[in-house]
PDB file of C-alpha atoms in Angstrom:
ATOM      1  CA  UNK A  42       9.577 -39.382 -24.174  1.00 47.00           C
ATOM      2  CA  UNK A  43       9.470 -36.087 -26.125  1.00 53.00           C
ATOM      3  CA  UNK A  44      12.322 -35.489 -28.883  1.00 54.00           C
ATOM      4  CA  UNK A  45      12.006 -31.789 -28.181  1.00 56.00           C
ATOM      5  CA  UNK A  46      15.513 -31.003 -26.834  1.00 69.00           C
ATOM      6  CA  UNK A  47      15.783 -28.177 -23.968  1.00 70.00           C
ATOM      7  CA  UNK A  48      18.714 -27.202 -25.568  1.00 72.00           C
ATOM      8  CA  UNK A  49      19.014 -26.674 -29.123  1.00 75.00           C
ATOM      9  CA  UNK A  50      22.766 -25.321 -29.661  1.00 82.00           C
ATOM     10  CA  UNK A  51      25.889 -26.157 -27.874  1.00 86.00           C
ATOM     11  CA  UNK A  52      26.279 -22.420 -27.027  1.00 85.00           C
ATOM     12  CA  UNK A  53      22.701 -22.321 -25.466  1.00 84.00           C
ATOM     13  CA  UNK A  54      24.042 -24.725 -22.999  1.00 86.00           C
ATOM     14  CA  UNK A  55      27.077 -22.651 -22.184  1.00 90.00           C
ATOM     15  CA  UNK A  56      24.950 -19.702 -21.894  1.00 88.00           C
ATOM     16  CA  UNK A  57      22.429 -21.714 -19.447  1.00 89.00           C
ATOM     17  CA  UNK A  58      24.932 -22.915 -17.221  1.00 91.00           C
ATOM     18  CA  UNK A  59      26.514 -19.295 -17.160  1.00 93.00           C
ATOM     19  CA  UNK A  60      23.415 -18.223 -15.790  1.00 92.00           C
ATOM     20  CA  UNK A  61      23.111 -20.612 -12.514  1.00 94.00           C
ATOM     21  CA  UNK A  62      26.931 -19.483 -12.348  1.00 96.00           C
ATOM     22  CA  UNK A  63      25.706 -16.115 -12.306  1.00 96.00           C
ATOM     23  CA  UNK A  64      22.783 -17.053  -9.982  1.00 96.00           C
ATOM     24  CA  UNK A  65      24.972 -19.061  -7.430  1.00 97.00           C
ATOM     25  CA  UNK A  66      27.754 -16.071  -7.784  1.00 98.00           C
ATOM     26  CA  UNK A  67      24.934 -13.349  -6.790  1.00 98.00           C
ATOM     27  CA  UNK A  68      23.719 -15.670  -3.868  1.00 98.00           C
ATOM     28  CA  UNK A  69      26.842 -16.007  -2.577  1.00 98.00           C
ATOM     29  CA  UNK A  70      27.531 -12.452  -2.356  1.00 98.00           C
ATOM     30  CA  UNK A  71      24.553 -12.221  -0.540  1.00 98.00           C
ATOM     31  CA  UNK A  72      24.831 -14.775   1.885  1.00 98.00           C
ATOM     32  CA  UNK A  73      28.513 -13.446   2.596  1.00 98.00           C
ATOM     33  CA  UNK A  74      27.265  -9.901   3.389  1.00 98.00           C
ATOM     34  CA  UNK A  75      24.386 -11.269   5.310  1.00 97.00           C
ATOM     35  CA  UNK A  76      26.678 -13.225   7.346  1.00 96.00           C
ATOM     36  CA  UNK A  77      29.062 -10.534   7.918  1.00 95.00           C
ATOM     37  CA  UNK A  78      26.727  -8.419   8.957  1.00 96.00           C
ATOM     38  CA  UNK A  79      25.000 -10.986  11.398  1.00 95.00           C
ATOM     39  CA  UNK A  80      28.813 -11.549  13.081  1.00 93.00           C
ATOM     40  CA  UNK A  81      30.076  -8.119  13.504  1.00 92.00           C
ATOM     41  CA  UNK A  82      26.856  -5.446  13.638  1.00 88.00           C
ATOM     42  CA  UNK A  83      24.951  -6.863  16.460  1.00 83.00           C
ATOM     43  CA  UNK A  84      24.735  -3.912  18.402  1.00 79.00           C
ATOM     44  CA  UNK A  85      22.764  -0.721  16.399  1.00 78.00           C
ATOM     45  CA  UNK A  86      23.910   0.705  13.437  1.00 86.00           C
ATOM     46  CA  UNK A  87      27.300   1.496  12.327  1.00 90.00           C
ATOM     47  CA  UNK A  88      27.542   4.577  10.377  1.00 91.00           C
ATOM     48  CA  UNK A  89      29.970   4.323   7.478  1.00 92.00           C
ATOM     49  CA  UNK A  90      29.278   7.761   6.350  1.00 93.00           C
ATOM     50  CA  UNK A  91      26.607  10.408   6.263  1.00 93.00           C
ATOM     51  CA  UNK A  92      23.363   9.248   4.824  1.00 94.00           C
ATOM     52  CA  UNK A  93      24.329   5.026   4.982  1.00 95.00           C
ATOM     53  CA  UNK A  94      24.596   2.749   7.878  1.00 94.00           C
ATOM     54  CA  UNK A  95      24.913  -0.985   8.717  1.00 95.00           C
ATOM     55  CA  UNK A  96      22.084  -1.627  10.455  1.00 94.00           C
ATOM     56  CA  UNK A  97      20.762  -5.066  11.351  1.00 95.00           C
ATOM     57  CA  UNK A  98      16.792  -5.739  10.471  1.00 92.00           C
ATOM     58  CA  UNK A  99      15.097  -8.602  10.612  1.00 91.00           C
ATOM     59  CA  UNK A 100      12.438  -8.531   7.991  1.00 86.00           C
ATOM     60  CA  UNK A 101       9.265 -10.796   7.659  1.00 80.00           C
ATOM     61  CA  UNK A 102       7.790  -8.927   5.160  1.00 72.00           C
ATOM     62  CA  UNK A 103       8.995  -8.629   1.673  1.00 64.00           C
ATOM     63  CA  UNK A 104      11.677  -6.045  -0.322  1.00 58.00           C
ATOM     64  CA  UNK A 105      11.966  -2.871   1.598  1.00 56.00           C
ATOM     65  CA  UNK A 106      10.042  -4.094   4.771  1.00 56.00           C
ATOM     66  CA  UNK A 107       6.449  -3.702   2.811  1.00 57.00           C
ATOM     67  CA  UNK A 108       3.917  -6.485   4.350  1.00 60.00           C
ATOM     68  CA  UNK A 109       6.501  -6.862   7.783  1.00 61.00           C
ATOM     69  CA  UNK A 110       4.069  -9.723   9.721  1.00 58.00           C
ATOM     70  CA  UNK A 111       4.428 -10.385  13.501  1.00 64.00           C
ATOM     71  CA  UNK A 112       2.302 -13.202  13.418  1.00 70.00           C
ATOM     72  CA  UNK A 113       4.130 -16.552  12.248  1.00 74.00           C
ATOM     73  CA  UNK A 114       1.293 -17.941  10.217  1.00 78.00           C
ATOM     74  CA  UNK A 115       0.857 -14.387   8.145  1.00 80.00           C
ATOM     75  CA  UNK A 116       4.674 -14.987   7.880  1.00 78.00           C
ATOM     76  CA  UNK A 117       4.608 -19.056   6.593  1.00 83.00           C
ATOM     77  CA  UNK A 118       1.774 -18.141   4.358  1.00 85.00           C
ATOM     78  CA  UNK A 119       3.994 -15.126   2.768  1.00 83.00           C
ATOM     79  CA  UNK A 120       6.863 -17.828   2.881  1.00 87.00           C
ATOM     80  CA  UNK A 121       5.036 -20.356   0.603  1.00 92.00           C
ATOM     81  CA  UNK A 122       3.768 -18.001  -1.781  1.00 92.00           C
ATOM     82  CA  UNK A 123       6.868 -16.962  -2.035  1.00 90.00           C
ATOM     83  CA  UNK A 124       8.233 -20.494  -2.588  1.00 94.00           C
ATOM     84  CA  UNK A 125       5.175 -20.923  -5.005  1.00 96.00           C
ATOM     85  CA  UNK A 126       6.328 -17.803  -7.108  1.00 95.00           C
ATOM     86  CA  UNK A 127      10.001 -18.768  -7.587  1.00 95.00           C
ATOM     87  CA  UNK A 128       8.898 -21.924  -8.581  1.00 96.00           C
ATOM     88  CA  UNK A 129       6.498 -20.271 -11.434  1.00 96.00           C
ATOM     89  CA  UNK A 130       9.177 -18.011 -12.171  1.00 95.00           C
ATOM     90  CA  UNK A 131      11.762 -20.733 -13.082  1.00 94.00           C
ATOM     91  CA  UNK A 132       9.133 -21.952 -15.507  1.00 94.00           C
ATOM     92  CA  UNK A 133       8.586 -19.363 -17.078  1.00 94.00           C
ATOM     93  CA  UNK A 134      12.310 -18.648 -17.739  1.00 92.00           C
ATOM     94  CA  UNK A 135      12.774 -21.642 -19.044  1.00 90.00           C
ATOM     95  CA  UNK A 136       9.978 -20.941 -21.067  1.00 90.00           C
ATOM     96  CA  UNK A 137      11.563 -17.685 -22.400  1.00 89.00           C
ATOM     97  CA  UNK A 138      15.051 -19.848 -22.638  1.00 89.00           C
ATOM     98  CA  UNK A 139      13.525 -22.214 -24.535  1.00 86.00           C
ATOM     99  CA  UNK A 140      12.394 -19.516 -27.184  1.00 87.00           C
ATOM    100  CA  UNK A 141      16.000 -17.844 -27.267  1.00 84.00           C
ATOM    101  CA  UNK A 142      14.801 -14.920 -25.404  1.00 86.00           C
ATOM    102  CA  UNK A 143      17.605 -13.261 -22.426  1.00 87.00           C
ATOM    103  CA  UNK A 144      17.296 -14.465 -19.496  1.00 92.00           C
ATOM    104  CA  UNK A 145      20.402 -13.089 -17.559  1.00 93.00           C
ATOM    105  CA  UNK A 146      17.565 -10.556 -15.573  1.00 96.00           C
ATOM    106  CA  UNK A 147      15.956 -13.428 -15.258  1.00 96.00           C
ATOM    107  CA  UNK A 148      18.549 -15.067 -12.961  1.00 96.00           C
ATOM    108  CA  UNK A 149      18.911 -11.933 -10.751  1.00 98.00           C
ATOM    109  CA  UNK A 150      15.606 -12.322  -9.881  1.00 97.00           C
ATOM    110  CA  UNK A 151      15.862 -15.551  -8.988  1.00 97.00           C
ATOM    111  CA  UNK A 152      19.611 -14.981  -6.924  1.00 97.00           C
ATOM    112  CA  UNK A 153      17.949 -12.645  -5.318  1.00 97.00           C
ATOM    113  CA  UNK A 154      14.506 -14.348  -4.245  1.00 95.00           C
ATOM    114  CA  UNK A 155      15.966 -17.893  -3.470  1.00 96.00           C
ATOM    115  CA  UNK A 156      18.570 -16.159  -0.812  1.00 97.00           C
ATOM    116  CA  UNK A 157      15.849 -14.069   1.011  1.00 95.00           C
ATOM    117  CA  UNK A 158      13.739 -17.392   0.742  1.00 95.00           C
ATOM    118  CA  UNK A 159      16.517 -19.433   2.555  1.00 96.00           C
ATOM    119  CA  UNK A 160      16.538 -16.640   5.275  1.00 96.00           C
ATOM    120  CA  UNK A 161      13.324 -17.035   5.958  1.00 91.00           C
ATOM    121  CA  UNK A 162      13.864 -20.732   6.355  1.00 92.00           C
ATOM    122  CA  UNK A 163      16.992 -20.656   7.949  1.00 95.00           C
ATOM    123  CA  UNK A 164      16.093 -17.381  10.552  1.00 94.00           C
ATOM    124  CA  UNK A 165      12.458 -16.858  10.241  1.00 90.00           C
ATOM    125  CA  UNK A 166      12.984 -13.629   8.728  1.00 90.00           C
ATOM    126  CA  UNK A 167      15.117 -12.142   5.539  1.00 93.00           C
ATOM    127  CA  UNK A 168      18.320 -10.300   7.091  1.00 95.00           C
ATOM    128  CA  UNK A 169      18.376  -6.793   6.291  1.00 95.00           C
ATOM    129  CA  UNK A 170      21.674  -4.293   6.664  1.00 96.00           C
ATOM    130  CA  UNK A 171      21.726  -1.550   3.823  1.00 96.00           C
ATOM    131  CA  UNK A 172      20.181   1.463   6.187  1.00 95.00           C
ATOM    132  CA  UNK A 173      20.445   4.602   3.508  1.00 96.00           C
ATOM    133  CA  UNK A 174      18.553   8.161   4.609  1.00 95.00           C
ATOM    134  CA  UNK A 175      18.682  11.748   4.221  1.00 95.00           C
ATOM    135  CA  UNK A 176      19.092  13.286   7.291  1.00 92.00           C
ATOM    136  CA  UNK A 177      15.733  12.023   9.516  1.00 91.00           C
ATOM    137  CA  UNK A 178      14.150  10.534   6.347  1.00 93.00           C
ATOM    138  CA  UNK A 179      15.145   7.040   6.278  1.00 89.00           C
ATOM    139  CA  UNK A 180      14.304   4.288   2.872  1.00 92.00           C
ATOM    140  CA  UNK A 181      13.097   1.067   4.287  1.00 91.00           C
ATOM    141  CA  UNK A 182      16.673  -0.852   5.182  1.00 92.00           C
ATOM    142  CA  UNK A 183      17.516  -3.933   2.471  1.00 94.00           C
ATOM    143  CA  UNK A 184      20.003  -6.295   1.033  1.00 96.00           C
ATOM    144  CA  UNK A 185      21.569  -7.417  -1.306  1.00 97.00           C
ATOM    145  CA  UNK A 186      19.439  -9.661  -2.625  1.00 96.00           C
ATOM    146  CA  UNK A 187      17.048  -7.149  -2.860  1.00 95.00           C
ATOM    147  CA  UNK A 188      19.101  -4.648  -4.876  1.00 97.00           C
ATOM    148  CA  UNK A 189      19.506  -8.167  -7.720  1.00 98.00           C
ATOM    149  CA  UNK A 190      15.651  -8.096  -7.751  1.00 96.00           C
ATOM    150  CA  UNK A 191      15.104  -4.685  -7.878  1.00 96.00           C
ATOM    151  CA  UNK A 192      18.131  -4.521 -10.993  1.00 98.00           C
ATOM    152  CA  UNK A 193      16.116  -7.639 -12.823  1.00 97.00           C
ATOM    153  CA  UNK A 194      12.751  -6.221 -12.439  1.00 97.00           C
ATOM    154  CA  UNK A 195      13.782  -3.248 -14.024  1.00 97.00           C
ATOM    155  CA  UNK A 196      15.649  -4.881 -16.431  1.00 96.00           C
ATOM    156  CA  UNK A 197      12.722  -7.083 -17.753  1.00 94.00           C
ATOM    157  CA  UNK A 198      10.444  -4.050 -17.593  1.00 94.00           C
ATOM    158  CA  UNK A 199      13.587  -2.134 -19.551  1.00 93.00           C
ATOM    159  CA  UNK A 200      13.780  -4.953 -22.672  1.00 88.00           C
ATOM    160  CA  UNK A 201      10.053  -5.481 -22.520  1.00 86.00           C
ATOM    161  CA  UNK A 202       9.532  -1.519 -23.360  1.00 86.00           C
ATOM    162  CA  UNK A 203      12.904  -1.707 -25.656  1.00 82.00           C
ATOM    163  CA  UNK A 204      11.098  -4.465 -27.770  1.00 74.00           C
ATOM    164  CA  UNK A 205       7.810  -3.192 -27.774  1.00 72.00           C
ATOM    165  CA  UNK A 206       9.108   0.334 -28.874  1.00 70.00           C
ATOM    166  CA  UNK A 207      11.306  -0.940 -31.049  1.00 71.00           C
ATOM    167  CA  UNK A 208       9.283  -3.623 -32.932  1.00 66.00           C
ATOM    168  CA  UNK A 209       8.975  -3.923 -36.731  1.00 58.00           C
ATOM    169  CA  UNK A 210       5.473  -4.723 -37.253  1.00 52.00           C
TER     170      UNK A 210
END
């Protein structure tokens, strides 16, 4: 058994367990929306006001609609790379947890990618509701869980450029 401890200070725990707080928090929020929306927006959209509706999608591609499969294998294969990724994902924060690096981006990430997971398991597709446009010009309709990736992604790509700028060589 290795002596190497996963967590080396008592408030590295704290912090740790904050962050599946966080995690479970953000994945709640989601599944509550999702399950709002599946209960009371069956029929069409619902405009709330002028450039955003509730409209309920059924998506079996990834964020935003991009790779949308009919076919169900396309769609399992997607699934389990999916599956595959959060699972290298975790690692690697851990990884970066283990060094004392942030990893509160980290865990939007993965709020956001094990919810749409468990829609795909659960419905065979990720439940989509957040319709926003301009006029006829419509973005591809999302979630919640997709606006916690999108805020991670960009905030890993915001400290990576913050540290790399701002690096004392």
């Amino acid at each position: 058994m290795s002596n190497i401890k996963f967590f080396r200070t008592k408030k590295q725990k704290i912090y740790w367990v904050l962050s599946w707080f966080l995690t479970a928090f953000l994945m709640t929020l989601d599944r509550l929306s999702k399950n709002f929306v599946l209960d009371n927006f069956k029929n069409g959209s619902i405009k709330i006001f002028d450039g955003f509706d509730i409209t309920l999608s059924f998506n079996r591609g990834v964020s935003f609609g991009f790779l949308n499969f009919s076919q169900d294998r396309l769609f399992y294969i997607l699934s389990i790379f999916i599956a595959i990724f959060i699972v290298i994902f975790l690692m690697y924060t851990s990884i970066m947890f283990k060094k004392g690096e942030s990893t509160w981006f980290n865990f939007f990430i993965l709020a956001g990618a094990y919810s749409n997971l468990l829609d795909r398991f659960i419905y065979g597709a990720v439940i989509d509701f957040v319709d926003l446009y301009i006029k006829s010009w419509h973005w591809p309709i999302f979630n919640l869980a997709d606006v916690f990736i999108v805020f991670g992604v960009f905030g890993l790509l915001g400290r990576m450029f913050y540290h790399d700028y701002f690096r004392k060589d």
